[in-house]
CSV table of C-alpha atoms and ligand atoms in Angstrom, one decimal:
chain,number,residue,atom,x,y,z
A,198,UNK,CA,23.0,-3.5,-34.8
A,199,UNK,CA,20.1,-0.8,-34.8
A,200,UNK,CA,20.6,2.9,-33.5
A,201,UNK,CA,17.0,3.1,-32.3
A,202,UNK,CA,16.6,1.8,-28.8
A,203,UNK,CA,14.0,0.3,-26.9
A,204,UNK,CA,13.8,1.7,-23.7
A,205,UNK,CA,12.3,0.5,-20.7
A,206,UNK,CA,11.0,3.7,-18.2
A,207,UNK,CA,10.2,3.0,-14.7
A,208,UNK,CA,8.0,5.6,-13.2
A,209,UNK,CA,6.9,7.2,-16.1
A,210,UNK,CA,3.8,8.2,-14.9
A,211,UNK,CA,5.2,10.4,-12.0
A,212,UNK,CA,6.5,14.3,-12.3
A,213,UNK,CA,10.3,13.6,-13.4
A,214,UNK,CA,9.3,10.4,-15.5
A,215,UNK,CA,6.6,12.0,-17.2
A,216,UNK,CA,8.2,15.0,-18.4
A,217,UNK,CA,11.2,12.9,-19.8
A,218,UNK,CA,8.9,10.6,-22.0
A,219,UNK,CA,7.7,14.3,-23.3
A,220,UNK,CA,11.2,15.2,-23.7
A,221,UNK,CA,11.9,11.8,-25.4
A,222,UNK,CA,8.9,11.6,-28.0
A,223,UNK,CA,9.6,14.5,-29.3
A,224,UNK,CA,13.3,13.9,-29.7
A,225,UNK,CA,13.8,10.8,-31.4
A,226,UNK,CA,9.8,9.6,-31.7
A,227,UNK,CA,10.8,6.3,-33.3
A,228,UNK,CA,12.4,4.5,-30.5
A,229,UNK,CA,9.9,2.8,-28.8
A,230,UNK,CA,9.4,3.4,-24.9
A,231,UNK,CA,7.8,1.1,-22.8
A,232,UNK,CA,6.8,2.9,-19.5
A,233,UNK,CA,6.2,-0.1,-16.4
A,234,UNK,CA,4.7,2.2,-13.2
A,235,UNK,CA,3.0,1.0,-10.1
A,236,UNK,CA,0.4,3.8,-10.3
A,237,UNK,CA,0.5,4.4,-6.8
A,238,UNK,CA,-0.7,8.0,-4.9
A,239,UNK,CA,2.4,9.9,-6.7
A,240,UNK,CA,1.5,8.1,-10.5
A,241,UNK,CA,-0.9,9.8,-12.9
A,242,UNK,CA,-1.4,8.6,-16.2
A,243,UNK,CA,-3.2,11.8,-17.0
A,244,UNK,CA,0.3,12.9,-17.5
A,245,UNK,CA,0.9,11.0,-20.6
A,246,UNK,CA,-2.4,11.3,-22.3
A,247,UNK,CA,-1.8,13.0,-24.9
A,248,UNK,CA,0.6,10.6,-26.0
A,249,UNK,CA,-1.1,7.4,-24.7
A,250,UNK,CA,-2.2,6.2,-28.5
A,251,UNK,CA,1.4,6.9,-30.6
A,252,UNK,CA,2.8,3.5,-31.8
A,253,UNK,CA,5.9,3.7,-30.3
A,254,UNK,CA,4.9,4.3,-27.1
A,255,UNK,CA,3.2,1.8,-24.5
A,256,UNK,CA,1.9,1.7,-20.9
A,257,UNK,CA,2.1,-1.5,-18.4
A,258,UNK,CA,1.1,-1.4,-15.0
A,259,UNK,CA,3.4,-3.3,-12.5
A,260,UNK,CA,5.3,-3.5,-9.8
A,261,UNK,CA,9.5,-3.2,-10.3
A,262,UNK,CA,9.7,-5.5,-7.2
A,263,UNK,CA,8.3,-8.2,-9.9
A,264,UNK,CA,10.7,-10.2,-10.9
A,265,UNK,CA,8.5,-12.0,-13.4
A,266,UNK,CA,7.2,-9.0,-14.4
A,267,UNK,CA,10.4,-7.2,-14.8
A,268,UNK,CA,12.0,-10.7,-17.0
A,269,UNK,CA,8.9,-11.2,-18.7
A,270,UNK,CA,9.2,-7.1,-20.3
A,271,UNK,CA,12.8,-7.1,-20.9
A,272,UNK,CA,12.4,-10.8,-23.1
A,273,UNK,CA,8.8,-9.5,-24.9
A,274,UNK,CA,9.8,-6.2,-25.6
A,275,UNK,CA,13.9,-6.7,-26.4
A,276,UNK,CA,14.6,-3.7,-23.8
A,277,UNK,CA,18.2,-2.0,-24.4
A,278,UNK,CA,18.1,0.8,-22.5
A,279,UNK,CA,17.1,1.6,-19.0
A,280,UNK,CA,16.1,4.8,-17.3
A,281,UNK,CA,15.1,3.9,-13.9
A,282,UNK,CA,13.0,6.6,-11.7
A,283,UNK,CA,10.4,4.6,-10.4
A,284,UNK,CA,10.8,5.2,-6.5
A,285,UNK,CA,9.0,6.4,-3.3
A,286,UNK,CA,10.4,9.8,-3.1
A,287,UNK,CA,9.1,12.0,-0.6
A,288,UNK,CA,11.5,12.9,2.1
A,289,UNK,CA,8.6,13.3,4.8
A,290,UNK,CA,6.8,10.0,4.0
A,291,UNK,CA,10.0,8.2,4.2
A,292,UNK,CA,9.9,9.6,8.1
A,293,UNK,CA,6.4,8.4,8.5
A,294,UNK,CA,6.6,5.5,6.8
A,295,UNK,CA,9.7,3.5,5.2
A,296,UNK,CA,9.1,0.2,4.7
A,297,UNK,CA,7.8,1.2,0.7
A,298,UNK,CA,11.0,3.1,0.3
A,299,UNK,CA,13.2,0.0,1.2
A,300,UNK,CA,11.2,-2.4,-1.1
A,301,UNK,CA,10.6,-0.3,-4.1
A,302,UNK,CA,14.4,2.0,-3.7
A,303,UNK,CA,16.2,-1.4,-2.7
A,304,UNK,CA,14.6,-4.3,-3.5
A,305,UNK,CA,12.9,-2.6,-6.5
A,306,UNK,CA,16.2,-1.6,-8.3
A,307,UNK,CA,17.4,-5.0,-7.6
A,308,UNK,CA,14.9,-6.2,-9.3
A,309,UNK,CA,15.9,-4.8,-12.5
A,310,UNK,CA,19.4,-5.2,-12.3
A,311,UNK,CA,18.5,-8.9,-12.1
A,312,UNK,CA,16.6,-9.2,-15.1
A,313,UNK,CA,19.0,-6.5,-16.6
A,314,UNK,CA,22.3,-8.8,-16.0
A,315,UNK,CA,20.6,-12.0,-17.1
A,316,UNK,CA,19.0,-10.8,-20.6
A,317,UNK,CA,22.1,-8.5,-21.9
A,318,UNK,CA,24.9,-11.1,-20.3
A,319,UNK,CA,23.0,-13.5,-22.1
A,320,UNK,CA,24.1,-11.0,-25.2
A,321,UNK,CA,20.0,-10.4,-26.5
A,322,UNK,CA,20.4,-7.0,-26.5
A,323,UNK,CA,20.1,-5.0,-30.1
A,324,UNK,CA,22.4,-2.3,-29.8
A,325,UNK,CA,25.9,-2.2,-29.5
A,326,UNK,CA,26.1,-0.4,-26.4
A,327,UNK,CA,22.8,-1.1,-23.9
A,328,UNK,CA,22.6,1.1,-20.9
A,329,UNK,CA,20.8,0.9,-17.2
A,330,UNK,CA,20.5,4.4,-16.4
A,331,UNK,CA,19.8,5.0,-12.7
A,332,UNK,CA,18.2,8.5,-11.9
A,333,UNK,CA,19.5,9.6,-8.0
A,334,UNK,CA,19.7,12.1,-5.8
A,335,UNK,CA,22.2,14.9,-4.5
A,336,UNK,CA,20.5,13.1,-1.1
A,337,UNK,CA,22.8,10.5,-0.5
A,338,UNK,CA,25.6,13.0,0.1
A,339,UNK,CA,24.1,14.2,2.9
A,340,UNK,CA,23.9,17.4,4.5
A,341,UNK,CA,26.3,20.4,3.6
A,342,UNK,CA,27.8,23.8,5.9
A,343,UNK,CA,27.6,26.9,5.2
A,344,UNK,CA,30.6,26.5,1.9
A,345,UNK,CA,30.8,23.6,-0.4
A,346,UNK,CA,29.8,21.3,-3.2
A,347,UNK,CA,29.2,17.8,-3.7
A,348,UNK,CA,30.7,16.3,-6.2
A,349,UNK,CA,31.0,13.2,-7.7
A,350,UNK,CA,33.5,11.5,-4.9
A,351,UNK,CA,32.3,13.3,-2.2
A,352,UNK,CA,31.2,10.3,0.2
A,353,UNK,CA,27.7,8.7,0.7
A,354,UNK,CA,26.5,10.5,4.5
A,355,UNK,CA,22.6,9.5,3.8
A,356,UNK,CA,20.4,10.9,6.8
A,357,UNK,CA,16.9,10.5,6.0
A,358,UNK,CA,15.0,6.7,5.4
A,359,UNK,CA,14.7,7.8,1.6
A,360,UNK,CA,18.2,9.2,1.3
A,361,UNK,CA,19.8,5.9,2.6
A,362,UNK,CA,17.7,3.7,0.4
A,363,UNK,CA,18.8,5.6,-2.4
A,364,UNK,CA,21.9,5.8,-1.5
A,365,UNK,CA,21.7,1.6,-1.4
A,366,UNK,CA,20.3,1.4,-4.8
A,367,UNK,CA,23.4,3.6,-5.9
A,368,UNK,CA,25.8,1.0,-4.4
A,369,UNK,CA,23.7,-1.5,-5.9
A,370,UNK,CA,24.1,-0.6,-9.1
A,371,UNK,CA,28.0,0.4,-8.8
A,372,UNK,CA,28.5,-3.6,-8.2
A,373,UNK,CA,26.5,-4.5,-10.8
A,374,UNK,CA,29.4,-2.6,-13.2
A,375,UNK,CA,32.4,-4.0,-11.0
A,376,UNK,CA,31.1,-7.2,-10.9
A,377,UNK,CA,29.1,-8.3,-14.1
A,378,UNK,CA,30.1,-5.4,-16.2
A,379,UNK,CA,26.8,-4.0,-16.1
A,380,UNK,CA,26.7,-1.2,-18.3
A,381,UNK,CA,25.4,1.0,-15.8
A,382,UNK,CA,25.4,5.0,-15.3
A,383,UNK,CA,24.1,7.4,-12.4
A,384,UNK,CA,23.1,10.4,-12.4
A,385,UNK,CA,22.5,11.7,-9.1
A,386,UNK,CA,20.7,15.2,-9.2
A,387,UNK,CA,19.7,18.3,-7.0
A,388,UNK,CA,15.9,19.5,-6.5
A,389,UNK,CA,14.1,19.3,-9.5
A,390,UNK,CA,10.5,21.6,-10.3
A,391,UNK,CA,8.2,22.4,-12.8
A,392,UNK,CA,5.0,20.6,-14.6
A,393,UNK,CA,3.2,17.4,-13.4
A,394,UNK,CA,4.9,17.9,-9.7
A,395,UNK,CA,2.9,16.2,-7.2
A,396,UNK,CA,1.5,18.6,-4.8
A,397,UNK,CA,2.9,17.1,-2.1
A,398,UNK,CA,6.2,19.1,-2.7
A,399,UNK,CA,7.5,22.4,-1.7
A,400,UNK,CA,6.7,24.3,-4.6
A,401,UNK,CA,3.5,23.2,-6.0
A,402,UNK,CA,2.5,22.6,-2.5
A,403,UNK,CA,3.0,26.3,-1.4
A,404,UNK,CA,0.8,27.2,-5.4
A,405,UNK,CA,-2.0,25.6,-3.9
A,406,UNK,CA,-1.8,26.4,-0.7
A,407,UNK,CA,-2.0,30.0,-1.8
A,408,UNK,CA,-5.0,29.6,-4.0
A,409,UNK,CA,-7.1,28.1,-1.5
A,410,UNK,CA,-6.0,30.7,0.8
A,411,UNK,CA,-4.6,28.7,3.2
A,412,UNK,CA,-1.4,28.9,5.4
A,413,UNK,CA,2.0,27.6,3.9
A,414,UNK,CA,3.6,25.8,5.8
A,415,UNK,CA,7.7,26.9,6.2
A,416,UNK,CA,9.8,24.2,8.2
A,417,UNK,CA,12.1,25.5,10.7
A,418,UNK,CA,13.7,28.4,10.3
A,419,UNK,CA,13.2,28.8,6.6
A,420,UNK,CA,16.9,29.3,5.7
A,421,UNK,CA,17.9,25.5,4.7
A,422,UNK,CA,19.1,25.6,1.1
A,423,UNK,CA,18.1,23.4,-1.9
A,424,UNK,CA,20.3,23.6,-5.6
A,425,UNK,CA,16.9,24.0,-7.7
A,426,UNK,CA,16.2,22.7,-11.4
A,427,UNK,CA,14.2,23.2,-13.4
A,428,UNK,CA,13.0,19.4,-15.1
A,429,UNK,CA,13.3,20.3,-18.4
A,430,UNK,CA,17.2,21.1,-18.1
A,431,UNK,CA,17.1,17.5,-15.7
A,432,UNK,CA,15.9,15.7,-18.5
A,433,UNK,CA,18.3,17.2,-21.3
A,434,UNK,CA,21.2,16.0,-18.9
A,435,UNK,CA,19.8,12.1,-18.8
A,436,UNK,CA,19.6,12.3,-22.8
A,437,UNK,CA,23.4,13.1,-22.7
A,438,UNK,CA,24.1,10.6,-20.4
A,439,UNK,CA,22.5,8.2,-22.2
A,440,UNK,CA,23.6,9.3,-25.3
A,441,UNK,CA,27.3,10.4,-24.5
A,442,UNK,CA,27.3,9.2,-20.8
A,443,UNK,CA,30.7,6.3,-19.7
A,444,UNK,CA,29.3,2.8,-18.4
A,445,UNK,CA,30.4,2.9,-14.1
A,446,UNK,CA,30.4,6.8,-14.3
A,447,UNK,CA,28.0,8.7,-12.5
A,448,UNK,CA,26.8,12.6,-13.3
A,449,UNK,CA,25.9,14.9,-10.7
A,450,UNK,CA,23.1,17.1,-11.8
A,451,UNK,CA,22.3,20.5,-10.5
A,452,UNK,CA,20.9,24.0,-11.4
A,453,UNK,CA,23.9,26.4,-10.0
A,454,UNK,CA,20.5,27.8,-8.2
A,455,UNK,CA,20.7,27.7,-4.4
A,456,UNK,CA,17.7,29.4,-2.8
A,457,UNK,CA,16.7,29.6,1.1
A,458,UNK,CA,13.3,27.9,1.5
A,459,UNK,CA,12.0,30.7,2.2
A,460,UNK,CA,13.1,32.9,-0.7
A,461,UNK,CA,11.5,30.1,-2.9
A,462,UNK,CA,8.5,30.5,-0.7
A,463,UNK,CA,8.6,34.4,-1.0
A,464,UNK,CA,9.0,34.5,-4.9
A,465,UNK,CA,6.0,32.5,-5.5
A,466,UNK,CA,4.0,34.8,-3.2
A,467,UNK,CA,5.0,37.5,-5.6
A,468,UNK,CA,4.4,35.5,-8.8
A,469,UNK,CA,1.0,35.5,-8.1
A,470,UNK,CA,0.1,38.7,-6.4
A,471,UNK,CA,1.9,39.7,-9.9
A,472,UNK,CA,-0.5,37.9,-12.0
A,473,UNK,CA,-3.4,37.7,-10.2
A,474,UNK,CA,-3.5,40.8,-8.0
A,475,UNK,CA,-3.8,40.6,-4.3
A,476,UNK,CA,-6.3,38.1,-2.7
A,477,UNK,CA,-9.6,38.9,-1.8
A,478,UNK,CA,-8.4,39.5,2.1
A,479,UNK,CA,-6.1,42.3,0.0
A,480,UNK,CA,-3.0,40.8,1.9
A,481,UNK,CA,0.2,40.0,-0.1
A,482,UNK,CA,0.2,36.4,-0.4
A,483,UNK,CA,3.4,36.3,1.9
A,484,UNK,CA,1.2,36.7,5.2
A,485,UNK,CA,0.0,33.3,4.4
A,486,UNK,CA,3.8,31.8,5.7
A,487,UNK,CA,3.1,29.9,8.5
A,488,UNK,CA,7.0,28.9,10.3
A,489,UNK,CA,6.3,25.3,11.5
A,490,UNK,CA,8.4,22.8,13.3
A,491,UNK,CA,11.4,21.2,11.6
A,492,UNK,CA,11.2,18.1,9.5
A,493,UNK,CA,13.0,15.1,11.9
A,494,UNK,CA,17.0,15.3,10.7
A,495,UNK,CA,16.1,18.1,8.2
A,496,UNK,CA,19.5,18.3,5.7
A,497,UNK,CA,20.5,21.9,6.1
A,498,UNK,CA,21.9,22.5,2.7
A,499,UNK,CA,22.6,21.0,-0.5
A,500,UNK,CA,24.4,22.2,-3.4
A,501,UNK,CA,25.9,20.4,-6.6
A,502,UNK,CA,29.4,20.5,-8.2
A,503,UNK,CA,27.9,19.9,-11.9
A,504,UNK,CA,31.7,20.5,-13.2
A,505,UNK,CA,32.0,17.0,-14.7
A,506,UNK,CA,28.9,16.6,-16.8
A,507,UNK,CA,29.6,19.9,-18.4
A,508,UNK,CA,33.2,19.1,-19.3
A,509,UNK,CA,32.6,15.8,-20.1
A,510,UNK,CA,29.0,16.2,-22.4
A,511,UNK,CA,28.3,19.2,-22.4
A,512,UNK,CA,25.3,19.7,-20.7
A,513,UNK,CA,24.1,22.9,-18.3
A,514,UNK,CA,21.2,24.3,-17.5
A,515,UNK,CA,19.5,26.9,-19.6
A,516,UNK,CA,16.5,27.4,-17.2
A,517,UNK,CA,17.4,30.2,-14.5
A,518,UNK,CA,15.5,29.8,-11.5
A,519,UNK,CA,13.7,33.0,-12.1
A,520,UNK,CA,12.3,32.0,-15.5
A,521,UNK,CA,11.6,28.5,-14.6
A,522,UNK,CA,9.4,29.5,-11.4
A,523,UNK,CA,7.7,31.8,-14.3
A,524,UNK,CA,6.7,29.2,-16.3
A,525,UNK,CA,5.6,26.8,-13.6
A,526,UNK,CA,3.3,28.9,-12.1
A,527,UNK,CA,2.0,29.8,-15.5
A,528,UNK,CA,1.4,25.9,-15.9
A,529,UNK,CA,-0.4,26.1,-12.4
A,530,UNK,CA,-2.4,28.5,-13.2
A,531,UNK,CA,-3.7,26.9,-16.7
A,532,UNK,CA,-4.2,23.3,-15.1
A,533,UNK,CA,-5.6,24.1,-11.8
A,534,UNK,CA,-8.0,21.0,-12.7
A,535,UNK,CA,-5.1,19.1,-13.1
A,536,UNK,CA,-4.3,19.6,-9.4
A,537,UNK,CA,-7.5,19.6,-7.8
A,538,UNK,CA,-8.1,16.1,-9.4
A,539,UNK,CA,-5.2,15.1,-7.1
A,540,UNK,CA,-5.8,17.1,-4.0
A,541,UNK,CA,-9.4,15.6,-4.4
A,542,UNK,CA,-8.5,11.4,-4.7
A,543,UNK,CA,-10.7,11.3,-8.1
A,544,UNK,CA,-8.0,10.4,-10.0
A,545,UNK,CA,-7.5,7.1,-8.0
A,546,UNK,CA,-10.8,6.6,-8.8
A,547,UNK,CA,-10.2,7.2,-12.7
A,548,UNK,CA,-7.7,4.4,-12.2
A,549,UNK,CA,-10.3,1.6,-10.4
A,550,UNK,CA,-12.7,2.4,-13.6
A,551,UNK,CA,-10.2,2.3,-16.4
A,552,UNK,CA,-8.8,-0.9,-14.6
A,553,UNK,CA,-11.9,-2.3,-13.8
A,554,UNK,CA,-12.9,-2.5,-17.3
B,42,LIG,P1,7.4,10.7,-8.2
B,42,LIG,O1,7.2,10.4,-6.8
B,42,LIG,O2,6.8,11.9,-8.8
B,42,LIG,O3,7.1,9.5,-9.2
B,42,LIG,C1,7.5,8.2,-8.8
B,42,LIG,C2,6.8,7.3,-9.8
B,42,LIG,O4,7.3,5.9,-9.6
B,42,LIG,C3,5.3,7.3,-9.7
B,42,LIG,O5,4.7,7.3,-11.0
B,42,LIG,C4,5.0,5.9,-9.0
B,42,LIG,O6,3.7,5.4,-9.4
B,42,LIG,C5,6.1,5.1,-9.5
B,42,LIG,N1,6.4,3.9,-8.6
B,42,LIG,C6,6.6,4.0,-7.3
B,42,LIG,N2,6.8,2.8,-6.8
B,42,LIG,C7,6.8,1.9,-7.9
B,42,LIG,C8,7.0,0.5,-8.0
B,42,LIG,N3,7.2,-0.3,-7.0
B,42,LIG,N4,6.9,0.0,-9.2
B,42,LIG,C9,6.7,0.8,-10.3
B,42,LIG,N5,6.5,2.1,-10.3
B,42,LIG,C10,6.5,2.7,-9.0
B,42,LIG,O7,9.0,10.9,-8.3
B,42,LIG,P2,9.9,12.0,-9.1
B,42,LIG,O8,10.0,13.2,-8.3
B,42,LIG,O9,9.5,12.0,-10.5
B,42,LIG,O10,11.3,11.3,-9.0
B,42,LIG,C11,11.7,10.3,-9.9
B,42,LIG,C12,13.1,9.8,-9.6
B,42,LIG,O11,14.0,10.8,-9.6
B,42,LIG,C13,13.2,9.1,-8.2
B,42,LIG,O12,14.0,8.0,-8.3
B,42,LIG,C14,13.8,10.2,-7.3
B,42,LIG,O13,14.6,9.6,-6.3
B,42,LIG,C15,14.7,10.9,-8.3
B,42,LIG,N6,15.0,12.3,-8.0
B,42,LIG,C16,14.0,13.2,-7.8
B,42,LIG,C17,14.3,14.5,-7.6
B,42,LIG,C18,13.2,15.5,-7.4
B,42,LIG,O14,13.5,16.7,-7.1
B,42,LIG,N7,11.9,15.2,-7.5
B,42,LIG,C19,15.6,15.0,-7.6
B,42,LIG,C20,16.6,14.0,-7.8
B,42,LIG,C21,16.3,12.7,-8.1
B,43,LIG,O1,17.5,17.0,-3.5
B,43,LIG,C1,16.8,16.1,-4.3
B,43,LIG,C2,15.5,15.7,-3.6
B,43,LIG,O2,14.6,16.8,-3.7
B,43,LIG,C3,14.9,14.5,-4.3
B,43,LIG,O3,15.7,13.4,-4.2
B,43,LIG,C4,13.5,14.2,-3.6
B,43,LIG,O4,12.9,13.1,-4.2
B,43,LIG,C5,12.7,15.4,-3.7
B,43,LIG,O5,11.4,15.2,-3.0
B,43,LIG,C6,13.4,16.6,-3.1
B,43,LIG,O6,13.5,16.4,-1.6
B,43,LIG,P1,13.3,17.7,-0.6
B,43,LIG,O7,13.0,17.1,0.7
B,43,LIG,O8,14.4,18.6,-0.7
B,43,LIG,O9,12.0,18.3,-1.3
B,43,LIG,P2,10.7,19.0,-0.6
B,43,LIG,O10,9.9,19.6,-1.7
B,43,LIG,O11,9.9,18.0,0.2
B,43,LIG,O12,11.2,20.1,0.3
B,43,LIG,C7,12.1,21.1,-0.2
B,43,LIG,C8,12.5,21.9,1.0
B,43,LIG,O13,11.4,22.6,1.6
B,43,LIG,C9,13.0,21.1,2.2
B,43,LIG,O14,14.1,21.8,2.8
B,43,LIG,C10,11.9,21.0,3.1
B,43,LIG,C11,11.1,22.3,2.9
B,43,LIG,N1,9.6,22.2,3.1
B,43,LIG,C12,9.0,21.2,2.4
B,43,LIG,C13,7.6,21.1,2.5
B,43,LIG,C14,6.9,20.0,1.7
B,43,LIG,C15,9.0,23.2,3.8
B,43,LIG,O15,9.6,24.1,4.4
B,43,LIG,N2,7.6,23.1,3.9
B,43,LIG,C16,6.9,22.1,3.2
B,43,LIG,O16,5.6,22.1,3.4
C-alpha cells in the first residue's frame, strides 16, 4: 500500500475548490489530483492556470450527476480519496431557482457515493485507508438566537432550498457509513472569504460594487450574523480531516469571527477609503449602503462550536477576520481583471473557444 493518494476533487474550478488544489500542490505536490467540474456560471478555470500543465495534476469537465462519468474516473484514474465541493451554492439562487441545487446537492452527491461504494467495496483502492470527504455547511443547522453554537449534534433545521439539499447530501452520506461502511467524513463549515470568490457573494460583491461606484446592497436590517473564515484556514482544516480526520465523524468548521452584515459591509468601506483615498464624489465609501428588503427566510445568525476539530486534530484558525479582509481586498485590488472578466460573461466565452477547439 502507497502513502500518496489519488484524489478525486469535485468543483475545483470554483472559489473554495480552487484555493484547496493551491493549498494541496504545494503541500504534498506528488499525489495526483484529478479535478471533475461542471464549469458552470460559478466555475473558472482561470483559477487553476497557473497549475494547469504540472504532471500530477489534471482537469476533466463533467457533470457529478454522471454516473458513467463519475465510474468511468474513479476505474481510469484508481481514485482513493474524495473531496467533494462541487455544488450550487448560492443561498439567493436557490430561492429563485432550485431545481439545480436538488440535482447537483442530492442527486449529484449520490452520484459519487455510488461509484464510491462499488469501486472501494470492490477493495481496488491503493491505500490502506480511502476517504469520501464531504465539504458542508454550518446551513443545515439552521437559524440561531441571540446566544449559542452549533455543534456537531445540534439537529438538522435547514430553511432555505440550498440548506435543505445540503442538508440531504449530509444524510446521504451518513448512510453510506452505517450502511456499507463507507469511509466517509463531513465537514460542515461557517462562511468562508477570500481569493477566487465569485462576485456574487457578500464580500466581493460589496468590493465591486464600491469600485464601480455603485450602491451596496444591505438586506434587512443589516444586523444578521455570519461566523467568517478566512479559506485558507478552511482548507488547512480539510487537510486534517483528511489526513487525521475518523471515518462517520463530521467536523464543524468555523472562524470564532461573528460579524453583523453590516460591520462586514462597513470595514470594507474603510479598507478602501484606506488604500485608495476617498472616491471621486469625496464621500466615504459607506454612503454607498443601500438597506434593501430581506432575502425570503433570511437565517438570522450563525455561529460554530469548532471545539471538536481542535481537540481532536488540532486545527484552528490563524487568520483573524481583520487580517484576512486585509489581504482579500489586497487580492481585489491586484486582480480587478480577474473580476471584471466575470461581471462581463467573457470568460464563458473563453470556455466555448477552448472547448470548441
Ligand atoms: P462555488 O459556487 O464557488 O463553486 C462550485 C463549483 O462546483 C463550481 O466550480 C461549479 O462549476 C462546480 N459545479 C457545480 N455543479 C456541478 C456539477 N453538477 N458537476 C460538477 N461540478 C459542478 O462554491 P464554493 O463557495 O467554492 O463552495 C464549495 C463547497 O463548499 C460547496 O459544497 C458549498 O456548499 C460548501 N461550503 C461553502 C461555503 C462558503 O462560504 N462558500 C461555506 C461552507 C461550505
Ligand atoms: O454559512 C455558510 C454558507 O455561507 C455557505 O454554505 C454558502 O455556500 C455561502 O454562499 C454562504 O451563504 P450566505 O448566504 O451566508 O452568504 P452570502 O455571501 O450570500 O450572504 C452573507 C450575508 O450577507 C447573508 O446574511 C446575506 C447578506 N447579504 C448578501 C448579499 C449577496 C446582503 O446583505 N447583501 C447582499 O447583496
Amino acid at each position: 500500500m502507497k502513502n500518496r493518494r489519488t484524489v478525486l476533487v469535485t468543483g475545483g474550478c470554483g472559489f473554495i475548490g480552487a484555493n484547496f488544489i493551491h493549498l494541496l500542490r504545494n503541500k504534498y505536490p506528488d499525489w495526483r489530483v484529478i479535478n471533475l467540474d461542471k464549469l458552470t456560471y460559478a466555475g473558472n478555470l482561470k483559477n487553476l492556470q497557473s497549475i494547469s500543465e504540472d504532471e500530477n495534476y489534471s482537469f476533466i469537465r463533467g457533470d457529478i450527476c454522471d454516473a458513467a462519468t463519475v465510474n468511468r474516473i474513479f476505474s481510469a484514474e484508481k481514485i482513493d480519496t474524495v473531496i467533494h465541493f462541487a455544488a450550487e451554492s448560492h443561498v439567493d439562487r436557490s430561492i429563485t431557482g432550485p431545481a439545480d441545487f436538488v440535482q447537483t446537492n442530492i442527486v449529484g452527491t449520490f452520484t459519487l457515493l455510488e461509484a464510491a461504494r462499488k469501486f472501494w467495496i470492490e477493495g481496488n483502492s491503493q491505500v490502506k485507508e480511502p476517504c469520501f470527504l464531504h465539504v458542508s455547511t454550518d446551513e443545515v443547522y439552521g437559524s440561531l438566537g441571540e446566544t449559542g453554537y452549533f455543534t456537531e449534534t445540534t439537529p438538522f433545521d435547514p430553511r432555505s432550498p440550498y440548506s435543505a439539499s445540503k442538508a440531504s447530501s449530509d444524510h446521504l452520506v451518513n448512510a453510506y457509513f452505517h450502511t456499507y461502511g463507507l469511509p466517509v467524513r463531513i465537514t460542515n463549515c461557517s462562511n468562508n472569504y477570500g481569493p477566487y470568490q465569485f462576485p456574487e457573494k457578500l464580500i466581493p460583491l460589496v468590493f465591486n460594487n464600491s469600485m464601480k461606484g455603485k450602491s451596496l446592497p444591505v438586506y434587512g436590517d443589516g444586523k444578521n450574523v455570519r461566523d467568517w473564515l478566512y479559506v485558507k484556514d478552511h482548507c488547512q482544516a480539510i487537510v486534517e480531516v483528511v489526513n487525521k480526520g475518523r471515518s462517520g465523524h463530521c467536523y464543524n468548521i468555523g472562524g470564532n469571527n461573528e460579524k453583523q452584515n453590516i460591520e462586514v459591509v462597513n470595514l470594507i468601506c474603510d479598507t478602501l477609503d484606506r488604500k485608495l483615498g476617498l472616491p471621486e464624489s469625496g464621500e466615504p465609501r459607506r454612503s454607498q449602503i443601500t438597506f434593501v428588503k430581506d432575502r425570503l427566510g433570511h437565517d438570522r445568525r450563525y455561529a460554530i462550536d469548532a471545539a471538536k476539530i481542535k481537540e481532536h486534530l488540532g486545527w484552528e484558525p490563524q487568520v483573524s477576520f481583520e487580517q484576512g479582509i486585509e489581504k482579500t481586498v489586497d487580492w481585489y485590488l491586484a486582480n480587478q481583471k480577474w473580476v471584471a472578466e466575470i461581471v462581463d460573461g467573457s470568460y464563458e466565452q473563453y470556455y466555448e473557444e477552448m472547448y470548441s477547439k
